[in-house]
Amino acid sequence: MDFISGKKLQMILANLLYNTNYYTSINWDIQSQVYRLFSILGHPLTNMFLLVIFIGVNLAYNHYYKEKASVPMYIVYGITILGTLVCNSKFGIIIVCATLLSIIMVGSNKVRNLVLLLIISISVLSIGPIKQNVVQRFLMASESGDLSNGRLSALDYLSDSNVPLPHIFTGEGMGASDSLLQSVSDLNNIEMPFVMYMYDYGIVVTILIYIIFYLFPISIFIKNKHFYLCYLYTLIFVFANSYNGMAVSIGITQILTFVAMLLINMSNRLKKQSILEP
């Protein structure tokens, strides 16, 4: 509805959030030549993160449980593809493609899944304005000379400006990394959580964060021989680390914690059931 109305719903949302950083972000996007979905749930990248979780968890359920989900999978695929295109995250499109491709590599009915995926993808991409919107964003990023939208430029500024290296055991606290970048460039944030964590909390704490959030769940999935869960969680985790959401206080870390525990509990329960079954 927002896309069809020419960002009218985003204008209403911006007015409701006047005098906030969110208001500034929405207005900057409203004036741009491309559409990205802002919503009451958050920034386009946050909405994209939720979509990656949505498709990942649904695929995990569909793969491991015999009971069929109450919502047909073709609806899940359609929502994911359409949502991905209106969120218009370049890396999000890559992650969702990698996620959807997995359905033709695992399980049964590979040919049927492939045909279904192609039909839905072609149907959505046949909507001219949506396809043009995505192409336009890639072209704008290409013309700017940085497809990463400033992420690689931020690293270049930090490496070329002789700023202090991160401390091993301590950091300067949340926001210190962005302040450091702003002191040597015209960029506002680094958008790379692992770099932000090192400057904000120290190298040791950064290592502990990634052990807890990635290596711990993955080790459980591998122990339980649920390798498809490893793949899906890795894609969710990689996207969560593709922007600064995890390193700032907007709830992304809490959402990732919930998803990790959900999949860990799923894996442990499935393993227990397989042992109990004759």
mmCIF file of C-alpha atoms in Angstrom:
data_model
loop_
_atom_site.group_PDB
_atom_site.id
_atom_site.type_symbol
_atom_site.label_atom_id
_atom_site.label_comp_id
_atom_site.label_asym_id
_atom_site.label_seq_id
_atom_site.Cartn_x
_atom_site.Cartn_y
_atom_site.Cartn_z
ATOM 1 C CA MET A 1 0.000 0.000 0.000
ATOM 2 C CA ASP A 2 2.802 2.400 0.875
ATOM 3 C CA PHE A 3 4.671 1.624 -2.354
ATOM 4 C CA ILE A 4 1.554 2.106 -4.498
ATOM 5 C CA SER A 5 0.600 5.342 -2.716
ATOM 6 C CA GLY A 6 4.030 6.891 -3.303
ATOM 7 C CA LYS A 7 5.321 6.730 0.310
ATOM 8 C CA LYS A 8 2.185 8.298 1.811
ATOM 9 C CA LEU A 9 2.186 5.931 4.813
ATOM 10 C CA GLN A 10 5.841 6.718 5.478
ATOM 11 C CA MET A 11 5.029 10.425 5.507
ATOM 12 C CA ILE A 12 2.397 9.779 8.185
ATOM 13 C CA LEU A 13 4.897 7.684 10.168
ATOM 14 C CA ALA A 14 7.528 10.422 9.882
ATOM 15 C CA ASN A 15 5.110 13.019 11.252
ATOM 16 C CA LEU A 16 4.270 10.762 14.189
ATOM 17 C CA LEU A 17 7.992 10.430 14.958
ATOM 18 C CA TYR A 18 8.884 14.102 14.611
ATOM 19 C CA ASN A 19 12.140 15.217 16.296
ATOM 20 C CA THR A 20 13.645 11.719 16.246
ATOM 21 C CA ASN A 21 16.483 10.189 14.217
ATOM 22 C CA TYR A 22 13.873 7.968 12.618
ATOM 23 C CA TYR A 23 12.107 11.067 11.284
ATOM 24 C CA THR A 24 15.338 12.228 9.641
ATOM 25 C CA SER A 25 15.963 8.814 8.063
ATOM 26 C CA ILE A 26 12.434 8.546 6.672
ATOM 27 C CA ASN A 27 12.516 12.048 5.218
ATOM 28 C CA TRP A 28 15.877 11.432 3.571
ATOM 29 C CA ASP A 29 14.435 8.288 1.993
ATOM 30 C CA ILE A 30 11.219 10.038 0.930
ATOM 31 C CA GLN A 31 13.289 12.541 -1.044
ATOM 32 C CA SER A 32 15.388 9.832 -2.705
ATOM 33 C CA GLN A 33 14.653 8.241 -6.066
ATOM 34 C CA VAL A 34 14.134 4.762 -4.664
ATOM 35 C CA TYR A 35 11.595 3.139 -2.355
ATOM 36 C CA ARG A 36 12.554 1.303 0.844
ATOM 37 C CA LEU A 37 10.060 0.046 3.382
ATOM 38 C CA PHE A 38 10.038 1.936 6.676
ATOM 39 C CA SER A 39 7.388 0.684 9.096
ATOM 40 C CA ILE A 40 6.374 0.761 12.736
ATOM 41 C CA LEU A 41 8.723 -2.223 13.131
ATOM 42 C CA GLY A 42 11.737 -0.166 12.117
ATOM 43 C CA HIS A 43 14.246 0.805 9.441
ATOM 44 C CA PRO A 44 14.223 -1.027 6.052
ATOM 45 C CA LEU A 45 17.197 -3.126 7.201
ATOM 46 C CA THR A 46 15.352 -4.115 10.378
ATOM 47 C CA ASN A 47 12.316 -5.082 8.299
ATOM 48 C CA MET A 48 14.651 -7.062 6.018
ATOM 49 C CA PHE A 49 16.183 -8.798 9.044
ATOM 50 C CA LEU A 50 12.711 -9.850 10.192
ATOM 51 C CA LEU A 51 11.964 -11.214 6.714
ATOM 52 C CA VAL A 52 15.184 -13.258 6.723
ATOM 53 C CA ILE A 53 14.109 -14.725 10.067
ATOM 54 C CA PHE A 54 10.585 -15.298 8.730
ATOM 55 C CA ILE A 55 11.695 -17.376 5.748
ATOM 56 C CA GLY A 56 14.495 -19.120 7.671
ATOM 57 C CA VAL A 57 12.307 -20.320 10.550
ATOM 58 C CA ASN A 58 9.500 -21.376 8.191
ATOM 59 C CA LEU A 59 11.915 -23.398 6.068
ATOM 60 C CA ALA A 60 13.349 -25.022 9.208
ATOM 61 C CA TYR A 61 9.874 -26.031 10.390
ATOM 62 C CA ASN A 62 8.863 -27.272 6.947
ATOM 63 C CA HIS A 63 12.034 -29.356 6.678
ATOM 64 C CA TYR A 64 12.150 -30.989 10.100
ATOM 65 C CA TYR A 65 8.515 -31.424 11.137
ATOM 66 C CA LYS A 66 6.099 -33.873 9.543
ATOM 67 C CA GLU A 67 3.066 -31.720 10.304
ATOM 68 C CA LYS A 68 2.283 -29.159 7.622
ATOM 69 C CA ALA A 69 2.258 -25.503 8.592
ATOM 70 C CA SER A 70 -1.159 -23.820 8.645
ATOM 71 C CA VAL A 71 0.023 -21.346 5.983
ATOM 72 C CA PRO A 72 0.949 -22.865 2.576
ATOM 73 C CA MET A 73 4.634 -22.446 1.721
ATOM 74 C CA TYR A 74 3.895 -20.683 -1.574
ATOM 75 C CA ILE A 75 2.364 -17.852 0.474
ATOM 76 C CA VAL A 76 5.499 -17.758 2.644
ATOM 77 C CA TYR A 77 7.659 -17.579 -0.498
ATOM 78 C CA GLY A 78 5.498 -14.834 -2.009
ATOM 79 C CA ILE A 79 5.541 -12.696 1.133
ATOM 80 C CA THR A 80 9.310 -13.115 1.428
ATOM 81 C CA ILE A 81 10.082 -12.209 -2.186
ATOM 82 C CA LEU A 82 7.723 -9.223 -2.292
ATOM 83 C CA GLY A 83 8.866 -8.003 1.123
ATOM 84 C CA THR A 84 12.516 -8.341 0.144
ATOM 85 C CA LEU A 85 12.036 -6.244 -2.989
ATOM 86 C CA VAL A 86 10.208 -3.418 -1.187
ATOM 87 C CA CYS A 87 12.739 -3.407 1.688
ATOM 88 C CA ASN A 88 15.274 -3.018 -1.146
ATOM 89 C CA SER A 89 18.368 -4.150 0.739
ATOM 90 C CA LYS A 90 21.060 -5.202 -1.717
ATOM 91 C CA PHE A 91 22.673 -7.670 0.667
ATOM 92 C CA GLY A 92 19.240 -8.770 1.872
ATOM 93 C CA ILE A 93 18.358 -9.810 -1.693
ATOM 94 C CA ILE A 94 21.519 -11.949 -1.822
ATOM 95 C CA ILE A 95 20.769 -13.578 1.549
ATOM 96 C CA VAL A 96 17.149 -14.346 0.626
ATOM 97 C CA CYS A 97 18.261 -15.828 -2.709
ATOM 98 C CA ALA A 98 20.710 -18.081 -0.838
ATOM 99 C CA THR A 99 17.938 -19.042 1.596
ATOM 100 C CA LEU A 100 15.375 -19.839 -1.109
ATOM 101 C CA LEU A 101 17.878 -21.786 -3.195
ATOM 102 C CA SER A 102 18.306 -24.154 -0.267
ATOM 103 C CA ILE A 103 14.764 -25.496 -0.768
ATOM 104 C CA ILE A 104 15.801 -27.085 -4.047
ATOM 105 C CA MET A 105 18.894 -28.637 -2.481
ATOM 106 C CA VAL A 106 17.363 -30.365 0.546
ATOM 107 C CA GLY A 107 14.368 -32.554 1.163
ATOM 108 C CA SER A 108 12.004 -34.068 -1.370
ATOM 109 C CA ASN A 109 10.024 -32.478 -4.224
ATOM 110 C CA LYS A 110 13.060 -30.525 -5.434
ATOM 111 C CA VAL A 111 11.637 -30.086 -8.946
ATOM 112 C CA ARG A 112 8.253 -28.952 -7.662
ATOM 113 C CA ASN A 113 9.887 -26.451 -5.301
ATOM 114 C CA LEU A 114 12.069 -25.109 -8.099
ATOM 115 C CA VAL A 115 9.084 -24.630 -10.440
ATOM 116 C CA LEU A 116 7.044 -23.009 -7.665
ATOM 117 C CA LEU A 117 9.892 -20.657 -6.802
ATOM 118 C CA LEU A 118 10.396 -19.656 -10.431
ATOM 119 C CA ILE A 119 6.693 -18.962 -10.949
ATOM 120 C CA ILE A 120 6.455 -16.769 -7.834
ATOM 121 C CA SER A 121 9.724 -14.937 -8.592
ATOM 122 C CA ILE A 122 8.781 -14.231 -12.206
ATOM 123 C CA SER A 123 5.301 -13.082 -11.142
ATOM 124 C CA VAL A 124 6.676 -10.602 -8.614
ATOM 125 C CA LEU A 125 9.468 -9.369 -10.906
ATOM 126 C CA SER A 126 6.944 -8.830 -13.677
ATOM 127 C CA ILE A 127 5.609 -5.908 -11.629
ATOM 128 C CA GLY A 128 7.530 -3.231 -13.529
ATOM 129 C CA PRO A 129 7.746 -0.471 -10.880
ATOM 130 C CA ILE A 130 9.063 -2.882 -8.227
ATOM 131 C CA LYS A 131 11.721 -4.300 -10.541
ATOM 132 C CA GLN A 132 12.752 -0.824 -11.663
ATOM 133 C CA ASN A 133 12.976 0.328 -8.046
ATOM 134 C CA VAL A 134 15.446 -2.445 -7.183
ATOM 135 C CA VAL A 135 17.518 -1.880 -10.327
ATOM 136 C CA GLN A 136 17.635 1.865 -9.598
ATOM 137 C CA ARG A 137 19.078 1.295 -6.122
ATOM 138 C CA PHE A 138 21.836 -0.959 -7.467
ATOM 139 C CA LEU A 139 22.645 1.639 -10.134
ATOM 140 C CA MET A 140 22.829 4.462 -7.565
ATOM 141 C CA ALA A 141 25.176 2.418 -5.368
ATOM 142 C CA SER A 142 27.317 1.562 -8.384
ATOM 143 C CA GLU A 143 27.543 5.224 -9.459
ATOM 144 C CA SER A 144 28.596 6.236 -5.934
ATOM 145 C CA GLY A 145 31.636 3.965 -6.239
ATOM 146 C CA ASP A 146 30.829 2.022 -3.053
ATOM 147 C CA LEU A 147 28.328 -0.834 -3.353
ATOM 148 C CA SER A 148 28.564 -1.314 0.419
ATOM 149 C CA ASN A 149 26.877 2.087 1.032
ATOM 150 C CA GLY A 150 29.778 3.481 3.039
ATOM 151 C CA ARG A 151 30.862 0.389 4.982
ATOM 152 C CA LEU A 152 34.110 -0.103 3.085
ATOM 153 C CA SER A 153 34.673 3.654 3.005
ATOM 154 C CA ALA A 154 34.404 3.718 6.804
ATOM 155 C CA LEU A 155 37.137 1.092 7.095
ATOM 156 C CA ASP A 156 39.300 3.052 4.672
ATOM 157 C CA TYR A 157 38.926 6.222 6.757
ATOM 158 C CA LEU A 158 39.844 4.368 9.957
ATOM 159 C CA SER A 159 42.889 2.678 8.415
ATOM 160 C CA ASP A 160 44.136 5.822 6.643
ATOM 161 C CA SER A 161 43.660 8.222 9.569
ATOM 162 C CA ASN A 162 46.026 6.557 12.043
ATOM 163 C CA VAL A 163 43.300 6.289 14.676
ATOM 164 C CA PRO A 164 44.164 4.204 17.762
ATOM 165 C CA LEU A 165 43.654 0.451 17.491
ATOM 166 C CA PRO A 166 40.936 -1.134 19.675
ATOM 167 C CA HIS A 167 41.954 -2.082 23.212
ATOM 168 C CA ILE A 168 42.219 -5.751 24.088
ATOM 169 C CA PHE A 169 40.240 -5.861 27.337
ATOM 170 C CA THR A 170 38.264 -2.599 27.474
ATOM 171 C CA GLY A 171 36.436 -0.211 25.202
ATOM 172 C CA GLU A 172 35.089 3.316 25.398
ATOM 173 C CA GLY A 173 31.417 2.309 25.587
ATOM 174 C CA MET A 174 28.501 2.247 23.142
ATOM 175 C CA GLY A 175 28.820 4.870 20.419
ATOM 176 C CA ALA A 176 32.571 5.358 20.781
ATOM 177 C CA SER A 177 33.250 3.760 17.382
ATOM 178 C CA ASP A 178 30.836 6.065 15.574
ATOM 179 C CA SER A 179 32.270 9.122 17.329
ATOM 180 C CA LEU A 180 35.740 8.030 16.266
ATOM 181 C CA LEU A 181 34.645 7.669 12.637
ATOM 182 C CA GLN A 182 32.877 11.046 12.689
ATOM 183 C CA SER A 183 36.094 12.688 13.923
ATOM 184 C CA VAL A 184 37.993 11.609 10.791
ATOM 185 C CA SER A 185 35.265 11.575 8.104
ATOM 186 C CA ASP A 186 31.855 12.882 7.096
ATOM 187 C CA LEU A 187 30.270 9.439 7.679
ATOM 188 C CA ASN A 188 27.913 8.921 10.622
ATOM 189 C CA ASN A 189 28.390 5.257 11.471
ATOM 190 C CA ILE A 190 30.522 2.241 10.704
ATOM 191 C CA GLU A 191 27.690 -0.233 10.024
ATOM 192 C CA MET A 192 29.928 -3.197 10.895
ATOM 193 C CA PRO A 193 29.120 -4.653 14.335
ATOM 194 C CA PHE A 194 32.402 -6.550 14.793
ATOM 195 C CA VAL A 195 34.397 -3.330 14.284
ATOM 196 C CA MET A 196 32.024 -1.340 16.490
ATOM 197 C CA TYR A 197 32.195 -3.966 19.250
ATOM 198 C CA MET A 198 36.000 -3.887 19.268
ATOM 199 C CA TYR A 199 36.142 -0.116 19.748
ATOM 200 C CA ASP A 200 33.136 0.040 22.080
ATOM 201 C CA TYR A 201 33.863 -2.963 24.328
ATOM 202 C CA GLY A 202 37.325 -4.335 23.498
ATOM 203 C CA ILE A 203 38.632 -7.262 21.461
ATOM 204 C CA VAL A 204 38.124 -9.952 24.155
ATOM 205 C CA VAL A 205 34.483 -9.017 24.694
ATOM 206 C CA THR A 206 33.946 -9.005 20.917
ATOM 207 C CA ILE A 207 35.304 -12.547 20.672
ATOM 208 C CA LEU A 208 33.031 -13.655 23.527
ATOM 209 C CA ILE A 209 29.995 -12.083 21.830
ATOM 210 C CA TYR A 210 30.603 -14.035 18.631
ATOM 211 C CA ILE A 211 31.294 -17.282 20.503
ATOM 212 C CA ILE A 212 27.968 -16.938 22.326
ATOM 213 C CA PHE A 213 25.887 -15.772 19.366
ATOM 214 C CA TYR A 214 27.338 -17.974 16.640
ATOM 215 C CA LEU A 215 29.721 -20.739 17.675
ATOM 216 C CA PHE A 216 27.560 -21.926 20.589
ATOM 217 C CA PRO A 217 24.347 -22.450 18.531
ATOM 218 C CA ILE A 218 26.279 -23.886 15.578
ATOM 219 C CA SER A 219 28.087 -26.393 17.821
ATOM 220 C CA ILE A 220 24.707 -27.660 19.096
ATOM 221 C CA PHE A 221 23.293 -28.004 15.578
ATOM 222 C CA ILE A 222 26.368 -29.922 14.458
ATOM 223 C CA LYS A 223 26.290 -32.173 17.523
ATOM 224 C CA ASN A 224 22.636 -32.961 16.802
ATOM 225 C CA LYS A 225 23.446 -33.449 13.086
ATOM 226 C CA HIS A 226 21.044 -30.701 12.010
ATOM 227 C CA PHE A 227 23.209 -29.248 9.274
ATOM 228 C CA TYR A 228 20.325 -27.462 7.543
ATOM 229 C CA LEU A 229 19.787 -25.470 10.748
ATOM 230 C CA CYS A 230 23.482 -24.544 10.595
ATOM 231 C CA TYR A 231 22.967 -23.161 7.105
ATOM 232 C CA LEU A 232 19.784 -21.224 7.900
ATOM 233 C CA TYR A 233 21.085 -19.766 11.166
ATOM 234 C CA THR A 234 24.345 -18.761 9.479
ATOM 235 C CA LEU A 235 22.410 -16.750 6.877
ATOM 236 C CA ILE A 236 20.323 -15.069 9.599
ATOM 237 C CA PHE A 237 23.466 -14.301 11.614
ATOM 238 C CA VAL A 238 25.399 -12.980 8.608
ATOM 239 C CA PHE A 239 22.616 -10.567 7.705
ATOM 240 C CA ALA A 240 22.330 -9.392 11.318
ATOM 241 C CA ASN A 241 26.018 -8.454 11.069
ATOM 242 C CA SER A 242 25.645 -6.597 7.769
ATOM 243 C CA TYR A 243 24.524 -3.340 9.419
ATOM 244 C CA ASN A 244 24.882 -1.609 12.769
ATOM 245 C CA GLY A 245 21.650 -2.889 14.349
ATOM 246 C CA MET A 246 23.363 -5.398 16.651
ATOM 247 C CA ALA A 247 25.785 -2.813 18.027
ATOM 248 C CA VAL A 248 23.229 -0.130 18.900
ATOM 249 C CA SER A 249 20.284 -0.217 21.254
ATOM 250 C CA ILE A 250 17.395 -0.990 18.866
ATOM 251 C CA GLY A 251 16.560 -4.558 19.939
ATOM 252 C CA ILE A 252 18.288 -6.504 17.143
ATOM 253 C CA THR A 253 20.498 -8.379 19.618
ATOM 254 C CA GLN A 254 17.437 -9.381 21.639
ATOM 255 C CA ILE A 255 15.668 -10.630 18.499
ATOM 256 C CA LEU A 256 18.722 -12.641 17.457
ATOM 257 C CA THR A 257 18.925 -14.120 20.965
ATOM 258 C CA PHE A 258 15.286 -15.231 20.726
ATOM 259 C CA VAL A 259 15.814 -16.803 17.288
ATOM 260 C CA ALA A 260 18.997 -18.586 18.399
ATOM 261 C CA MET A 261 17.245 -20.056 21.451
ATOM 262 C CA LEU A 262 14.198 -21.004 19.362
ATOM 263 C CA LEU A 263 16.341 -22.976 16.895
ATOM 264 C CA ILE A 264 18.500 -24.482 19.667
ATOM 265 C CA ASN A 265 15.379 -25.716 21.481
ATOM 266 C CA MET A 266 13.988 -27.046 18.179
ATOM 267 C CA SER A 267 17.233 -28.920 17.510
ATOM 268 C CA ASN A 268 17.437 -30.397 21.018
ATOM 269 C CA ARG A 269 13.788 -31.472 20.972
ATOM 270 C CA LEU A 270 14.131 -33.103 17.555
ATOM 271 C CA LYS A 271 17.243 -34.937 18.745
ATOM 272 C CA LYS A 272 15.434 -36.153 21.862
ATOM 273 C CA GLN A 273 12.458 -37.356 19.799
ATOM 274 C CA SER A 274 14.730 -39.265 17.415
ATOM 275 C CA ILE A 275 16.301 -41.071 20.389
ATOM 276 C CA LEU A 276 12.921 -41.981 21.900
ATOM 277 C CA GLU A 277 11.433 -43.235 18.633
ATOM 278 C CA PRO A 278 11.739 -47.002 18.148
#
